[in-house]
């Protein structure tokens, strides 16, 4: 992966003072995942360019991780090559002082707006050109994006691009914009995201993130879509968002607001409970249980022996525990409900005894290239007798008058499938893992577009 910064400010070689890296030397930085080199392909009074090359060790990424670390456990993937959080870490370690805007020799220059150009390649386009522009153009940068065709393209859409930014601004601002927004475009991080990551975002986003029109999206993606962390960060950036810290019953998500007039959430949970009962299963795993709405319904059913709720967001599990009154007077007996902090992209034996696994409105929140891993874990390795999956029916979206054409029902959705796409996916599951699928719709059915939610019950 490659990043370069150039200027035509005269004398352009003053860029070396701002970056704290002499143009006549090759600068090498050791990282725990590889090495970074910074050098100057051009250094004249008219134009100076500094290039950062990152060499990630692909074997080192997976050594000792077995088969339990998502896509990083595969030797063939884009992590060593595509601009990502690896590049942001290398940028921060190599140019940390420059990012603070401090320069002993040229402080006036560090505080000045300069003509700048930045190139990042190959940049993941998880959101397409429109997202790239919505991230960088409000910051004053002119975007020139050239798709890299034929590399990992899906449905004629390039998944990587060559990005060039031009404009006038402070060098430190440009470096901080790149540090934050490169992982946002990739929509992934190679390391665990915890509360300390909020402080990094606050520091690197100071002076621009709070007023950015895509602030909420940037925060969510930078924090790896961990809802609890995103809420804390947004409260710090904009106190008016504090209402999002309210209990789930006091919050309304975009999707829920859209579907509320047709009571789709209630209808969906009713249909799922009926489908579980029809399987004859008594040990149920709610995968992606969120705040525990389905678990709350199931815990009152006498035919349910035990329940597992799995979710990657610890804050959501806290709300689920409160909703279910776990370890409280009036709550379920000890051991009947077990809440698990974890991810579907990891093998997890803690819910392996379940005879029914349920994914209610979960798969559309995953990148499509991560679905095969989830499929392998759920249908292949754990392989419960029944798996129930619900997901939005994209065909029906045309009937939502306040939903723009081509838009998703929720900003966190990575895709929404038509009925034909959902059935094709289910057929592939059946061929690969030996399941048969029965399909049904949830909600009022339109003669041409079907029901708002589609459900498949897989039986092994």
Short mmCIF file of C-alpha atoms in Angstrom, two decimals:
data_model
loop_
_atom_site.label_atom_id
_atom_site.label_comp_id
_atom_site.label_asym_id
_atom_site.label_seq_id
_atom_site.Cartn_x
_atom_site.Cartn_y
_atom_site.Cartn_z
CA UNK A 1 0.00 0.00 0.00
CA UNK A 2 1.18 3.46 -0.90
CA UNK A 3 0.62 6.99 0.44
CA UNK A 4 2.29 10.12 -0.81
CA UNK A 5 2.15 13.79 0.21
CA UNK A 6 3.37 16.55 -2.11
CA UNK A 7 3.46 20.35 -2.20
CA UNK A 8 4.39 23.06 -4.68
CA UNK A 9 4.90 25.69 -2.01
CA UNK A 10 8.29 27.34 -2.60
CA UNK A 11 10.73 26.28 -1.45
CA UNK A 12 8.96 22.95 -1.64
CA UNK A 13 11.79 21.17 0.18
CA UNK A 14 10.50 22.80 3.39
CA UNK A 15 8.17 19.81 3.43
CA UNK A 16 11.05 17.95 5.06
CA UNK A 17 10.93 20.34 8.03
CA UNK A 18 7.17 19.83 8.43
CA UNK A 19 7.44 16.05 8.23
CA UNK A 20 10.58 15.95 10.40
CA UNK A 21 12.16 13.69 7.79
CA UNK A 22 15.19 14.81 5.74
CA UNK A 23 14.65 14.52 1.96
CA UNK A 24 18.13 13.04 1.40
CA UNK A 25 17.55 9.98 3.58
CA UNK A 26 15.55 6.77 3.49
CA UNK A 27 13.58 6.51 6.74
CA UNK A 28 12.70 3.02 7.99
CA UNK A 29 10.21 2.22 10.76
CA UNK A 30 9.68 -1.22 12.30
CA UNK A 31 6.07 -2.16 13.02
CA UNK A 32 4.68 -5.24 14.73
CA UNK A 33 3.07 -6.28 11.45
CA UNK A 34 5.83 -5.30 9.00
CA UNK A 35 7.93 -2.31 7.99
CA UNK A 36 7.33 1.19 6.69
CA UNK A 37 9.69 3.22 4.53
CA UNK A 38 9.45 6.94 3.89
CA UNK A 39 11.46 8.53 1.09
CA UNK A 40 11.28 11.46 -1.32
CA UNK A 41 10.86 10.56 -5.01
CA UNK A 42 11.09 14.28 -5.82
CA UNK A 43 12.67 17.08 -3.79
CA UNK A 44 13.16 20.36 -5.65
CA UNK A 45 12.31 23.94 -4.86
CA UNK A 46 9.34 23.72 -7.25
CA UNK A 47 7.83 20.46 -6.00
CA UNK A 48 8.54 18.04 -3.16
CA UNK A 49 6.90 14.66 -2.62
CA UNK A 50 7.23 12.27 0.33
CA UNK A 51 6.11 8.66 -0.17
CA UNK A 52 5.22 6.17 2.56
CA UNK A 53 5.44 2.51 1.53
CA UNK A 54 4.10 -0.14 3.88
CA UNK A 55 5.17 -3.77 3.67
CA UNK A 56 2.87 -6.00 5.74
CA UNK A 57 4.03 -9.53 6.56
CA UNK A 58 1.07 -11.71 5.41
CA UNK A 59 2.34 -14.83 7.15
CA UNK A 60 2.86 -12.95 10.40
CA UNK A 61 -0.77 -11.83 10.33
CA UNK A 62 -2.09 -15.37 10.59
CA UNK A 63 0.71 -17.20 12.39
CA UNK A 64 -0.65 -18.89 15.49
CA UNK A 65 -4.25 -17.81 14.91
CA UNK A 66 -5.63 -21.08 13.63
CA UNK A 67 -9.01 -20.69 11.96
CA UNK A 68 -10.71 -18.31 14.34
CA UNK A 69 -9.87 -14.78 13.36
CA UNK A 70 -12.15 -13.89 10.48
CA UNK A 71 -10.66 -13.13 7.11
CA UNK A 72 -7.27 -12.56 8.68
CA UNK A 73 -6.94 -16.28 9.20
CA UNK A 74 -6.83 -16.83 5.45
CA UNK A 75 -3.52 -16.50 3.63
CA UNK A 76 -5.15 -15.03 0.52
CA UNK A 77 -6.82 -11.70 1.32
CA UNK A 78 -6.33 -7.99 0.75
CA UNK A 79 -4.96 -7.08 4.20
CA UNK A 80 -1.28 -6.90 3.23
CA UNK A 81 -2.01 -4.80 0.15
CA UNK A 82 -5.05 -2.50 0.49
CA UNK A 83 -4.92 0.80 2.38
CA UNK A 84 -6.43 0.14 5.79
CA UNK A 85 -5.89 0.63 9.52
CA UNK A 86 -2.39 -0.82 8.95
CA UNK A 87 -1.58 2.30 6.92
CA UNK A 88 -3.10 4.61 9.55
CA UNK A 89 -0.95 3.01 12.26
CA UNK A 90 2.15 3.34 10.08
CA UNK A 91 1.28 6.97 9.33
CA UNK A 92 0.90 7.80 13.01
CA UNK A 93 4.13 6.06 14.02
CA UNK A 94 6.19 7.49 11.17
CA UNK A 95 4.82 11.06 11.16
CA UNK A 96 3.47 11.47 14.68
CA UNK A 97 5.04 14.89 15.31
CA UNK A 98 3.94 16.19 11.91
CA UNK A 99 0.37 15.21 12.74
CA UNK A 100 0.43 17.44 15.82
CA UNK A 101 1.30 20.44 13.64
CA UNK A 102 4.49 21.21 15.55
CA UNK A 103 7.68 22.28 13.73
CA UNK A 104 10.64 23.86 15.54
CA UNK A 105 12.21 25.23 12.37
CA UNK A 106 9.08 26.22 10.40
CA UNK A 107 6.20 26.71 12.84
CA UNK A 108 4.75 29.56 10.80
CA UNK A 109 4.68 27.24 7.81
CA UNK A 110 3.10 24.45 9.83
CA UNK A 111 0.31 26.88 10.79
CA UNK A 112 -0.20 28.00 7.18
CA UNK A 113 -2.44 26.72 4.42
CA UNK A 114 -0.29 25.16 1.71
CA UNK A 115 -1.02 23.73 -1.73
CA UNK A 116 -1.09 19.98 -1.05
CA UNK A 117 -1.62 16.75 -2.92
CA UNK A 118 -2.12 13.30 -1.43
CA UNK A 119 -2.30 9.93 -3.17
CA UNK A 120 -3.59 6.73 -1.55
CA UNK A 121 -3.65 3.43 -3.43
CA UNK A 122 -5.18 0.89 -3.50
CA UNK A 123 -8.03 2.30 -1.41
CA UNK A 124 -10.92 -0.04 -0.50
CA UNK A 125 -14.23 1.35 -1.76
CA UNK A 126 -16.65 -0.12 0.77
CA UNK A 127 -19.35 2.40 0.01
CA UNK A 128 -18.29 3.45 -3.48
CA UNK A 129 -17.20 6.74 -4.98
CA UNK A 130 -20.13 8.61 -3.49
CA UNK A 131 -18.92 7.77 0.03
CA UNK A 132 -15.34 8.82 -0.76
CA UNK A 133 -16.58 12.19 -1.94
CA UNK A 134 -18.90 12.63 1.03
CA UNK A 135 -15.93 12.07 3.36
CA UNK A 136 -13.26 14.28 1.80
CA UNK A 137 -15.05 17.02 -0.16
CA UNK A 138 -16.67 18.67 2.90
CA UNK A 139 -13.12 19.06 4.27
CA UNK A 140 -12.14 21.15 1.25
CA UNK A 141 -10.28 18.50 -0.75
CA UNK A 142 -10.86 17.93 -4.45
CA UNK A 143 -11.34 14.22 -5.07
CA UNK A 144 -9.95 12.44 -8.14
CA UNK A 145 -10.83 8.75 -7.86
CA UNK A 146 -9.81 6.20 -10.48
CA UNK A 147 -11.38 2.75 -9.99
CA UNK A 148 -8.99 -0.19 -10.21
CA UNK A 149 -10.94 -2.52 -12.47
CA UNK A 150 -10.78 -6.28 -12.38
CA UNK A 151 -9.40 -6.63 -8.83
CA UNK A 152 -12.00 -8.11 -6.52
CA UNK A 153 -14.81 -6.51 -8.50
CA UNK A 154 -18.35 -7.53 -7.63
CA UNK A 155 -21.33 -6.93 -9.95
CA UNK A 156 -19.26 -4.69 -12.21
CA UNK A 157 -18.35 -2.41 -9.30
CA UNK A 158 -14.66 -1.88 -8.57
CA UNK A 159 -13.78 -2.58 -4.94
CA UNK A 160 -10.52 -0.60 -4.95
CA UNK A 161 -9.47 2.75 -6.30
CA UNK A 162 -6.56 5.13 -6.80
CA UNK A 163 -7.37 8.25 -4.77
CA UNK A 164 -5.81 11.66 -5.32
CA UNK A 165 -6.71 14.61 -3.10
CA UNK A 166 -5.74 18.17 -3.97
CA UNK A 167 -6.40 21.42 -2.19
CA UNK A 168 -5.06 24.04 0.17
CA UNK A 169 -4.78 23.45 3.88
CA UNK A 170 -2.52 22.71 6.82
CA UNK A 171 -0.37 19.62 6.40
CA UNK A 172 -1.27 18.36 9.88
CA UNK A 173 -4.98 18.59 9.03
CA UNK A 174 -4.51 16.52 5.87
CA UNK A 175 -2.57 13.85 7.77
CA UNK A 176 -5.26 13.62 10.44
CA UNK A 177 -8.01 13.42 7.83
CA UNK A 178 -6.22 10.50 6.19
CA UNK A 179 -5.54 8.78 9.52
CA UNK A 180 -9.24 8.73 10.43
CA UNK A 181 -10.87 8.28 7.03
CA UNK A 182 -8.74 5.52 5.50
CA UNK A 183 -10.09 2.92 8.00
CA UNK A 184 -13.57 4.40 7.52
CA UNK A 185 -13.37 3.65 3.78
CA UNK A 186 -12.12 0.14 4.56
CA UNK A 187 -14.82 -0.24 7.26
CA UNK A 188 -12.59 -2.60 9.26
CA UNK A 189 -9.65 -2.59 11.65
CA UNK A 190 -6.91 -5.11 12.23
CA UNK A 191 -6.88 -4.66 16.01
CA UNK A 192 -9.31 -4.77 18.92
CA UNK A 193 -11.33 -1.57 19.27
CA UNK A 194 -11.94 -0.49 22.86
CA UNK A 195 -12.56 2.71 24.79
CA UNK A 196 -9.02 3.97 24.14
CA UNK A 197 -9.94 4.23 20.47
CA UNK A 198 -12.45 6.96 21.33
CA UNK A 199 -9.62 9.14 22.66
CA UNK A 200 -7.63 8.63 19.47
CA UNK A 201 -10.65 9.67 17.40
CA UNK A 202 -11.23 12.76 19.52
CA UNK A 203 -7.58 13.81 19.17
CA UNK A 204 -7.31 13.21 15.42
CA UNK A 205 -10.78 14.60 14.73
CA UNK A 206 -10.36 17.79 16.74
CA UNK A 207 -11.51 20.86 14.87
CA UNK A 208 -13.28 19.10 11.98
CA UNK A 209 -15.12 15.93 12.95
CA UNK A 210 -17.80 17.51 15.14
CA UNK A 211 -19.12 19.59 12.20
CA UNK A 212 -18.60 17.03 9.43
CA UNK A 213 -21.91 16.18 7.68
CA UNK A 214 -20.97 12.45 7.73
CA UNK A 215 -19.92 12.60 11.40
CA UNK A 216 -22.15 9.76 12.60
CA UNK A 217 -21.07 7.40 9.84
CA UNK A 218 -17.40 8.24 10.40
CA UNK A 219 -17.70 7.56 14.13
CA UNK A 220 -19.52 4.26 13.67
CA UNK A 221 -17.13 2.92 11.05
CA UNK A 222 -13.99 4.15 12.80
CA UNK A 223 -15.13 2.37 15.96
CA UNK A 224 -15.83 -0.81 13.99
CA UNK A 225 -19.60 -0.39 14.30
CA UNK A 226 -19.54 -0.96 18.06
CA UNK A 227 -22.73 0.85 19.00
CA UNK A 228 -21.93 1.49 22.63
CA UNK A 229 -18.56 3.09 21.83
CA UNK A 230 -20.08 5.13 19.01
CA UNK A 231 -22.72 6.56 21.35
CA UNK A 232 -20.06 7.65 23.84
CA UNK A 233 -17.98 9.27 21.08
CA UNK A 234 -20.99 11.11 19.61
CA UNK A 235 -21.95 12.40 23.05
CA UNK A 236 -18.47 13.85 23.43
CA UNK A 237 -18.56 15.39 19.95
CA UNK A 238 -22.12 16.65 20.17
CA UNK A 239 -23.89 16.65 23.57
CA UNK A 240 -27.26 16.87 21.81
CA UNK A 241 -26.85 13.19 20.87
CA UNK A 242 -26.98 12.18 24.53
CA UNK A 243 -30.51 10.87 24.03
CA UNK A 244 -28.97 7.92 22.21
CA UNK A 245 -27.68 6.70 25.58
CA UNK A 246 -31.26 6.15 26.71
CA UNK A 247 -32.57 2.62 27.23
CA UNK A 248 -33.51 0.81 24.01
CA UNK A 249 -37.24 1.26 24.56
CA UNK A 250 -36.70 5.05 24.51
CA UNK A 251 -34.68 5.04 21.30
CA UNK A 252 -35.95 4.71 17.74
CA UNK A 253 -33.57 3.52 15.01
CA UNK A 254 -34.09 4.68 11.39
CA UNK A 255 -35.25 1.22 10.36
CA UNK A 256 -37.72 1.00 13.25
CA UNK A 257 -39.12 4.45 12.45
CA UNK A 258 -39.55 3.44 8.81
CA UNK A 259 -41.29 0.17 9.66
CA UNK A 260 -43.28 1.31 12.70
CA UNK A 261 -46.50 2.18 10.80
CA UNK A 262 -46.82 -1.45 9.68
CA UNK A 263 -45.78 -2.91 13.09
CA UNK A 264 -43.15 -4.94 11.28
CA UNK A 265 -40.90 -5.50 14.28
CA UNK A 266 -43.73 -7.09 16.29
CA UNK A 267 -44.88 -9.16 13.32
CA UNK A 268 -41.31 -10.33 12.70
CA UNK A 269 -40.76 -11.48 16.29
CA UNK A 270 -44.16 -13.22 16.35
CA UNK A 271 -43.31 -15.07 13.13
CA UNK A 272 -39.88 -16.11 14.38
CA UNK A 273 -41.27 -17.46 17.65
CA UNK A 274 -43.84 -19.50 15.71
CA UNK A 275 -41.13 -20.81 13.36
CA UNK A 276 -38.93 -21.86 16.30
CA UNK A 277 -41.87 -23.64 17.94
CA UNK A 278 -42.57 -25.51 14.68
CA UNK A 279 -39.02 -26.90 14.59
CA UNK A 280 -39.54 -28.68 17.90
CA UNK A 281 -36.28 -27.24 19.23
CA UNK A 282 -35.93 -26.40 22.91
CA UNK A 283 -32.38 -25.00 23.10
CA UNK A 284 -32.19 -21.78 21.08
CA UNK A 285 -29.28 -19.51 20.22
CA UNK A 286 -30.19 -15.94 19.21
CA UNK A 287 -27.15 -14.88 17.19
CA UNK A 288 -26.94 -11.10 17.12
CA UNK A 289 -29.42 -10.81 19.98
CA UNK A 290 -28.91 -7.07 20.50
CA UNK A 291 -30.96 -5.74 23.38
CA UNK A 292 -32.77 -9.05 23.88
CA UNK A 293 -36.22 -8.47 22.37
CA UNK A 294 -36.53 -12.01 20.97
CA UNK A 295 -35.07 -13.56 24.12
CA UNK A 296 -37.63 -11.65 26.19
CA UNK A 297 -40.43 -13.30 24.24
CA UNK A 298 -38.91 -16.75 24.27
CA UNK A 299 -38.12 -16.83 27.97
CA UNK A 300 -41.86 -16.82 28.69
CA UNK A 301 -42.46 -19.93 26.56
CA UNK A 302 -42.68 -23.15 28.61
CA UNK A 303 -41.44 -25.33 25.75
CA UNK A 304 -38.09 -23.46 25.72
CA UNK A 305 -35.51 -25.29 27.82
CA UNK A 306 -32.59 -22.85 27.58
CA UNK A 307 -31.54 -19.75 25.66
CA UNK A 308 -28.25 -18.31 24.44
CA UNK A 309 -27.88 -14.71 23.30
CA UNK A 310 -24.73 -13.77 21.36
CA UNK A 311 -23.78 -10.20 20.43
CA UNK A 312 -20.52 -8.31 19.74
CA UNK A 313 -21.69 -5.19 21.62
CA UNK A 314 -21.24 -5.42 25.38
CA UNK A 315 -23.52 -2.43 25.93
CA UNK A 316 -26.38 -4.13 24.08
CA UNK A 317 -25.91 -7.21 26.26
CA UNK A 318 -26.17 -5.01 29.34
CA UNK A 319 -29.54 -3.72 28.12
CA UNK A 320 -30.59 -7.30 27.36
CA UNK A 321 -29.71 -8.38 30.91
CA UNK A 322 -31.81 -5.53 32.30
CA UNK A 323 -34.74 -6.35 30.02
CA UNK A 324 -34.62 -10.02 31.07
CA UNK A 325 -34.01 -9.20 34.75
CA UNK A 326 -31.12 -11.63 34.88
CA UNK A 327 -29.98 -12.36 38.44
CA UNK A 328 -32.90 -10.29 39.74
CA UNK A 329 -36.07 -11.15 41.61
CA UNK A 330 -38.73 -12.12 39.07
CA UNK A 331 -36.14 -13.02 36.43
CA UNK A 332 -35.58 -16.43 34.81
CA UNK A 333 -33.98 -19.27 36.82
CA UNK A 334 -30.20 -19.32 36.85
CA UNK A 335 -28.81 -21.02 33.76
CA UNK A 336 -31.94 -20.72 31.62
CA UNK A 337 -30.60 -17.65 29.76
CA UNK A 338 -26.91 -17.19 28.96
CA UNK A 339 -25.67 -13.96 27.35
CA UNK A 340 -22.42 -14.27 25.42
CA UNK A 341 -20.12 -11.48 24.29
CA UNK A 342 -18.73 -12.62 20.96
CA UNK A 343 -18.85 -12.49 17.19
CA UNK A 344 -20.26 -14.71 14.47
CA UNK A 345 -16.91 -14.57 12.72
CA UNK A 346 -15.33 -16.65 15.50
CA UNK A 347 -15.87 -20.32 16.25
CA UNK A 348 -17.66 -20.40 19.60
CA UNK A 349 -18.40 -23.66 21.40
CA UNK A 350 -20.39 -21.89 24.12
CA UNK A 351 -23.64 -22.05 22.12
CA UNK A 352 -22.84 -25.28 20.25
CA UNK A 353 -25.50 -27.30 22.12
CA UNK A 354 -28.33 -25.26 20.55
CA UNK A 355 -30.64 -27.21 18.29
CA UNK A 356 -32.03 -23.99 16.74
CA UNK A 357 -29.96 -20.95 15.73
CA UNK A 358 -31.71 -17.71 14.86
CA UNK A 359 -30.36 -14.70 12.94
CA UNK A 360 -33.02 -11.99 12.98
CA UNK A 361 -32.06 -9.05 10.72
CA UNK A 362 -28.35 -9.83 11.14
CA UNK A 363 -26.80 -10.88 7.84
CA UNK A 364 -27.47 -7.53 6.10
CA UNK A 365 -25.15 -5.86 8.65
CA UNK A 366 -22.20 -7.96 7.41
CA UNK A 367 -20.02 -7.34 4.38
CA UNK A 368 -20.96 -9.87 1.73
CA UNK A 369 -17.36 -11.08 1.50
CA UNK A 370 -17.54 -12.02 5.21
CA UNK A 371 -20.69 -14.09 4.82
CA UNK A 372 -18.87 -17.30 3.76
CA UNK A 373 -17.02 -17.29 7.11
CA UNK A 374 -20.27 -16.89 9.06
CA UNK A 375 -21.89 -19.58 6.93
CA UNK A 376 -19.07 -21.98 7.70
CA UNK A 377 -19.29 -21.36 11.44
CA UNK A 378 -23.09 -21.53 11.71
CA UNK A 379 -24.04 -24.12 9.08
CA UNK A 380 -20.78 -26.04 8.78
CA UNK A 381 -19.01 -26.25 12.12
CA UNK A 382 -21.82 -25.79 14.66
CA UNK A 383 -24.56 -27.17 12.36
CA UNK A 384 -27.70 -27.00 14.53
CA UNK A 385 -30.74 -28.99 13.38
CA UNK A 386 -32.52 -25.78 12.33
CA UNK A 387 -31.40 -22.27 11.41
CA UNK A 388 -33.86 -19.41 10.98
CA UNK A 389 -32.80 -16.30 9.06
CA UNK A 390 -34.78 -13.10 8.44
CA UNK A 391 -33.63 -10.17 6.31
CA UNK A 392 -35.26 -7.20 4.56
CA UNK A 393 -36.90 -7.82 1.19
CA UNK A 394 -35.33 -5.20 -1.07
CA UNK A 395 -38.15 -5.61 -3.59
CA UNK A 396 -40.57 -4.15 -1.04
CA UNK A 397 -38.51 -0.99 -0.47
CA UNK A 398 -40.26 0.72 -3.38
CA UNK A 399 -43.41 0.88 -1.23
CA UNK A 400 -41.77 3.00 1.52
CA UNK A 401 -42.67 6.51 0.35
CA UNK A 402 -40.02 8.19 2.53
CA UNK A 403 -37.17 5.89 1.41
CA UNK A 404 -35.09 7.17 -1.53
CA UNK A 405 -34.73 4.90 -4.55
CA UNK A 406 -31.78 2.55 -4.08
CA UNK A 407 -31.35 3.49 -0.40
CA UNK A 408 -31.16 0.96 2.42
CA UNK A 409 -33.56 0.92 5.36
CA UNK A 410 -30.73 1.43 7.86
CA UNK A 411 -27.38 3.23 7.43
CA UNK A 412 -25.53 0.22 8.89
CA UNK A 413 -26.86 -2.20 6.27
CA UNK A 414 -24.17 -3.42 3.85
CA UNK A 415 -26.70 -4.94 1.44
CA UNK A 416 -30.38 -5.69 1.10
CA UNK A 417 -31.40 -8.67 -1.02
CA UNK A 418 -34.30 -9.21 -3.34
CA UNK A 419 -36.33 -12.39 -2.93
CA UNK A 420 -34.46 -14.00 -5.81
CA UNK A 421 -31.07 -13.15 -4.28
CA UNK A 422 -32.10 -14.50 -0.89
CA UNK A 423 -33.34 -17.76 -2.39
CA UNK A 424 -30.14 -18.14 -4.43
CA UNK A 425 -28.06 -17.67 -1.27
CA UNK A 426 -30.16 -20.23 0.59
CA UNK A 427 -29.77 -22.70 -2.27
CA UNK A 428 -26.00 -22.39 -2.05
CA UNK A 429 -26.16 -23.01 1.71
CA UNK A 430 -28.17 -26.13 1.06
CA UNK A 431 -25.77 -27.49 -1.54
CA UNK A 432 -22.72 -26.78 0.60
CA UNK A 433 -23.88 -27.83 4.05
CA UNK A 434 -26.82 -30.17 3.49
CA UNK A 435 -29.77 -28.03 4.53
CA UNK A 436 -33.17 -27.54 2.91
CA UNK A 437 -34.86 -24.14 3.14
CA UNK A 438 -38.54 -23.18 3.39
CA UNK A 439 -39.36 -19.54 2.58
CA UNK A 440 -42.09 -17.25 3.84
CA UNK A 441 -42.83 -13.55 4.06
CA UNK A 442 -43.46 -11.47 7.17
CA UNK A 443 -45.84 -8.52 7.08
CA UNK A 444 -48.60 -7.58 4.66
CA UNK A 445 -47.82 -9.07 1.27
CA UNK A 446 -47.90 -7.03 -1.92
CA UNK A 447 -49.02 -8.99 -4.98
CA UNK A 448 -45.96 -7.96 -6.99
CA UNK A 449 -43.28 -7.05 -4.45
CA UNK A 450 -43.89 -9.58 -1.70
CA UNK A 451 -43.67 -8.93 2.06
CA UNK A 452 -41.39 -6.37 3.76
CA UNK A 453 -39.37 -9.09 5.52
CA UNK A 454 -38.36 -12.46 4.12
CA UNK A 455 -37.64 -15.52 6.25
CA UNK A 456 -35.95 -18.84 5.54
CA UNK A 457 -36.13 -21.84 7.87
CA UNK A 458 -33.21 -24.18 7.18
CA UNK A 459 -33.48 -27.81 8.25
CA UNK A 460 -30.56 -30.25 8.30
#
